[in-house]
Short mmCIF file of C-alpha atoms in Angstrom, two decimals:
data_model
loop_
_atom_site.label_atom_id
_atom_site.label_comp_id
_atom_site.label_asym_id
_atom_site.label_seq_id
_atom_site.Cartn_x
_atom_site.Cartn_y
_atom_site.Cartn_z
CA MET N 878 0.15 0.21 -0.14
CA ASP N 879 1.45 3.29 -0.86
CA ASN N 880 0.93 6.48 1.20
CA ASN N 881 -1.74 7.83 -1.40
CA GLU N 882 -3.83 5.02 -0.44
CA ARG N 883 -2.98 4.96 3.06
CA ILE N 884 -4.42 8.49 3.18
CA ASP N 885 -7.05 7.92 1.27
CA ILE N 886 -8.39 4.67 3.64
CA LEU N 887 -7.33 7.23 7.48
CA LYS N 888 -9.68 10.07 5.55
CA CYS N 889 -12.85 7.60 5.04
CA ILE N 890 -12.24 6.42 8.55
CA ALA N 891 -12.09 9.97 9.54
CA LYS N 892 -15.51 10.60 7.92
CA GLY N 893 -17.28 7.70 9.51
CA ILE N 894 -15.73 8.72 12.63
CA SER N 895 -17.44 12.44 12.57
CA ILE N 896 -20.67 11.67 11.69
CA HIS N 897 -20.75 8.75 14.42
CA PHE N 898 -19.88 10.90 16.90
CA GLY N 899 -21.32 14.32 15.73
CA GLN N 900 -20.72 17.91 15.94
CA LYS N 901 -18.57 18.32 18.87
CA CYS N 902 -15.75 15.69 17.30
CA GLU N 903 -12.96 16.84 15.17
CA ILE N 904 -10.94 14.17 13.53
CA VAL N 905 -7.69 15.29 11.92
CA VAL N 906 -5.15 13.52 9.30
CA HIS N 907 -1.47 14.69 9.26
CA ASP N 908 0.76 13.45 6.38
CA LEU N 909 3.79 13.24 7.71
CA SER N 910 5.71 13.60 4.24
CA LYS N 911 4.45 17.03 4.00
CA ASP N 912 6.61 19.85 5.61
CA TYR N 913 6.30 20.17 9.75
CA GLU N 914 3.82 23.46 9.55
CA SER N 915 1.48 22.03 7.17
CA THR N 916 0.62 18.29 7.79
CA ILE N 917 -2.58 18.71 7.43
CA VAL N 918 -4.43 16.89 4.86
CA HIS N 919 -7.97 16.43 5.96
CA ILE N 920 -10.12 17.77 8.44
CA GLU N 921 -13.61 17.00 10.03
CA ASN N 922 -15.61 19.13 12.35
CA GLY N 923 -12.35 21.67 11.84
CA TYR N 924 -13.80 24.63 13.78
CA ILE N 925 -13.54 23.14 17.06
CA THR N 926 -9.66 23.74 17.08
CA GLY N 927 -9.81 26.49 13.71
CA ARG N 928 -7.68 24.39 11.73
CA HIS N 929 -7.70 23.67 8.00
CA LEU N 930 -6.30 21.59 5.11
CA GLY N 931 -2.19 22.56 5.24
CA ASP N 932 -2.25 23.53 8.98
CA CYS N 933 0.04 22.54 11.70
CA ALA N 934 0.18 19.85 14.28
CA SER N 935 -0.19 20.24 17.90
CA ASN N 936 3.03 20.70 20.03
CA ILE N 937 3.09 17.01 21.45
CA VAL N 938 2.53 15.67 17.57
CA LEU N 939 5.52 17.71 17.13
CA GLU N 940 7.62 16.81 20.03
CA GLN N 941 7.04 13.11 18.71
CA LEU N 942 8.45 14.05 15.29
CA GLU N 943 11.36 15.00 16.78
CA SER N 944 12.16 11.54 17.63
CA PHE N 945 10.67 9.99 14.67
CA ASN N 946 12.85 12.11 13.46
CA GLU N 947 15.72 10.98 15.57
CA ASN N 948 14.81 7.48 14.33
CA ARG N 949 13.85 6.58 17.79
CA ASN N 950 9.89 5.34 16.27
CA ASP N 951 10.00 2.32 19.63
CA GLU N 952 9.49 4.87 21.34
CA ILE N 953 6.48 6.74 19.77
CA LYS N 954 3.24 5.11 21.37
CA ASP N 955 -0.67 5.38 20.29
CA ARG N 956 -1.65 7.86 22.78
CA TYR N 957 -6.00 7.69 24.18
CA ASN N 958 -7.72 9.69 26.21
CA TYR N 959 -5.30 12.60 27.44
CA LEU N 960 -6.91 16.42 27.19
CA THR N 961 -6.10 19.12 25.19
CA GLN N 962 -7.10 22.70 25.06
CA THR N 963 -7.92 24.90 21.96
CA LYS N 964 -6.99 28.73 21.92
CA ASP N 965 -9.95 29.94 22.75
CA GLY N 966 -9.62 27.65 26.48
CA ARG N 967 -12.10 24.47 25.04
CA ILE N 968 -11.05 21.59 26.95
CA LEU N 969 -11.09 18.49 24.50
CA LYS N 970 -10.26 14.64 24.80
CA SER N 971 -7.83 13.82 22.39
CA SER N 972 -6.18 10.73 20.84
CA SER N 973 -3.28 10.52 18.83
CA ILE N 974 -2.82 7.58 16.24
CA TYR N 975 0.33 6.68 14.52
CA ILE N 976 0.54 4.42 10.93
CA LYS N 977 3.47 3.55 9.98
CA ASP N 978 4.14 2.82 6.48
CA ASN N 979 5.91 -0.88 4.86
CA ASN N 980 9.08 0.01 6.49
CA GLY N 981 7.65 0.28 10.08
CA LYS N 982 8.19 4.58 9.80
CA ILE N 983 5.52 6.40 11.22
CA CYS N 984 3.97 7.75 8.19
CA SER N 985 0.40 9.94 9.16
CA ILE N 986 -1.29 10.40 12.42
CA LEU N 987 -5.27 10.24 13.00
CA GLY N 988 -5.85 12.26 15.71
CA ILE N 989 -9.05 12.34 17.66
CA ASN N 990 -10.39 15.38 19.38
CA TYR N 991 -13.77 15.56 21.48
CA ASP N 992 -15.26 18.69 22.75
CA ILE N 993 -15.87 17.93 26.44
CA THR N 994 -16.09 21.28 27.40
CA ASP N 995 -20.27 21.44 28.13
CA PHE N 996 -19.53 18.34 30.14
CA LEU N 997 -17.33 20.08 32.01
CA MET N 998 -19.09 22.91 33.04
CA ALA N 999 -22.04 20.33 33.85
CA GLU N 1000 -19.58 18.63 36.29
CA SER N 1001 -18.79 21.87 37.83
CA ILE N 1002 -22.29 22.26 39.13
CA ILE N 1003 -22.76 18.74 40.20
CA SER N 1004 -19.90 19.16 42.08
CA SER N 1005 -20.75 22.38 43.63
CA PHE N 1006 -23.27 20.35 45.51
CA THR N 1007 -21.18 17.24 45.91
CA ASN N 1008 -18.11 18.84 47.37
CA SER N 1009 -16.44 16.60 44.91
CA SER N 1010 -13.56 18.05 42.74
CA ALA N 1011 -10.99 15.66 39.47
CA ASN N 1012 -8.06 16.60 38.93
CA LYS N 1013 -7.69 17.23 35.23
CA GLU N 1014 -4.09 18.18 33.83
CA VAL N 1015 -4.21 19.82 29.76
CA LYS N 1016 -1.15 17.87 28.09
CA GLU N 1017 -1.21 20.37 24.98
CA ILE N 1018 -2.89 23.36 23.60
CA ILE N 1019 -3.94 22.58 20.08
CA PRO N 1020 -2.55 26.03 17.80
CA SER N 1021 -4.54 27.22 15.23
CA ASN N 1022 -1.39 27.89 13.10
CA VAL N 1023 2.32 27.16 13.24
CA ASN N 1024 3.13 30.62 14.72
CA ASP N 1025 0.67 30.31 17.53
CA LEU N 1026 2.04 26.89 18.35
CA LEU N 1027 6.16 28.46 18.17
CA ASP N 1028 4.48 31.36 20.44
CA ILE N 1029 3.16 27.98 22.90
CA LEU N 1030 7.14 26.62 23.05
CA ILE N 1031 8.66 29.61 23.11
CA ASN N 1032 6.74 30.58 26.15
CA GLU N 1033 7.06 27.29 27.61
CA SER N 1034 10.94 27.52 27.26
CA TYR N 1035 10.60 30.49 29.24
CA GLU N 1036 8.87 28.90 32.10
CA TYR N 1037 11.02 26.43 32.01
CA ILE N 1038 14.18 28.40 33.03
CA GLY N 1039 11.44 30.32 35.48
CA LYS N 1040 13.79 34.01 34.57
CA PRO N 1041 12.95 37.05 32.04
CA VAL N 1042 15.25 36.48 29.39
CA ALA N 1043 17.26 39.77 30.36
CA THR N 1044 18.43 38.11 33.17
CA MET N 1045 19.40 34.27 32.01
CA THR N 1046 22.48 33.32 31.96
CA LYS N 1047 24.38 31.61 28.75
CA GLU N 1048 23.93 28.02 30.74
CA ASP N 1049 20.14 29.22 30.87
CA LYS N 1050 19.57 30.05 27.10
CA ILE N 1051 21.59 27.17 26.45
CA LYS N 1052 18.55 24.93 28.46
CA ALA N 1053 15.74 26.71 27.18
CA ILE N 1054 17.02 26.32 23.75
CA LYS N 1055 17.83 22.44 24.06
CA TYR N 1056 14.05 22.31 25.88
CA LEU N 1057 13.01 23.79 22.95
CA GLU N 1058 15.16 21.28 20.37
CA GLN N 1059 13.40 18.48 22.24
CA LYS N 1060 10.32 19.81 21.91
CA GLY N 1061 10.57 19.94 18.22
CA ALA N 1062 10.18 23.80 17.46
CA PHE N 1063 13.02 23.63 15.40
CA LEU N 1064 11.44 21.28 13.02
CA ILE N 1065 9.59 24.53 11.66
CA LYS N 1066 10.61 26.77 8.84
CA LYS N 1067 12.39 30.05 9.95
CA SER N 1068 11.82 29.16 13.81
CA GLY N 1069 15.45 29.81 14.14
CA ASP N 1070 15.02 33.37 13.54
CA LYS N 1071 12.12 33.79 15.95
CA VAL N 1072 14.22 31.92 18.85
CA SER N 1073 17.05 34.13 18.39
CA LYS N 1074 15.12 37.15 18.44
CA PHE N 1075 13.22 36.37 21.27
CA PHE N 1076 16.55 35.04 22.87
CA ASP N 1077 18.46 38.04 22.16
CA ILE N 1078 21.41 36.25 20.40
CA SER N 1079 22.31 35.84 16.80
CA GLN N 1080 21.54 32.69 14.31
CA TYR N 1081 25.14 31.66 14.84
CA THR N 1082 25.02 31.96 18.62
CA LEU N 1083 21.93 29.63 18.21
CA TYR N 1084 23.52 26.82 16.67
CA ASN N 1085 26.21 26.93 18.49
CA TYR N 1086 24.24 26.15 21.98
CA LEU N 1087 22.16 23.33 19.97
CA ASP N 1088 25.63 21.85 19.84
CA ASN N 1089 26.49 22.86 23.44
CA GLU N 1090 26.26 19.48 25.82
CA VAL N 1091 24.02 20.63 28.89
#
């Protein structure tokens, strides 16, 4: 089976899931043969996350793709029933299913995102009467475009260090940039320019920092 045939099958599956679960369920197909900032080749109910054909994946998928690039496919596992969040704050119950080609390489992803915001609001009302609460940790924020995704990752790296850029040491900046590398930020085209400006360093210095061990 070639890649086009595989994608066509995933599109049919996505359509079927969307019809079965209705308008609150977004299903997205990522083709990893595409540029990383435009992997979406099919999407159902994309208004849930505000994404369209040609948009990017989420930060967790990007981190997994970094593992894929380093030939660590065995470490990439399907993920089910984790919480994500849209840019406008809606909470989704998500699953990511990684599809391999005939050579065992991950070539595409089927993503399912079900909007459970209304359920959580109902649960909150009920818990206010029962004095119960649940700790629900959101694992990722789903951006509507690759620029938003890079902003999210840069903000995470800033929070990881825990101090303003102006007070960061060289070692702090190296750690922050290594964090971005681990998260797959540099798979995004022209990310180096934005990261360099944020940390107030040259791109030459950025590449030197990437070569450093911390």
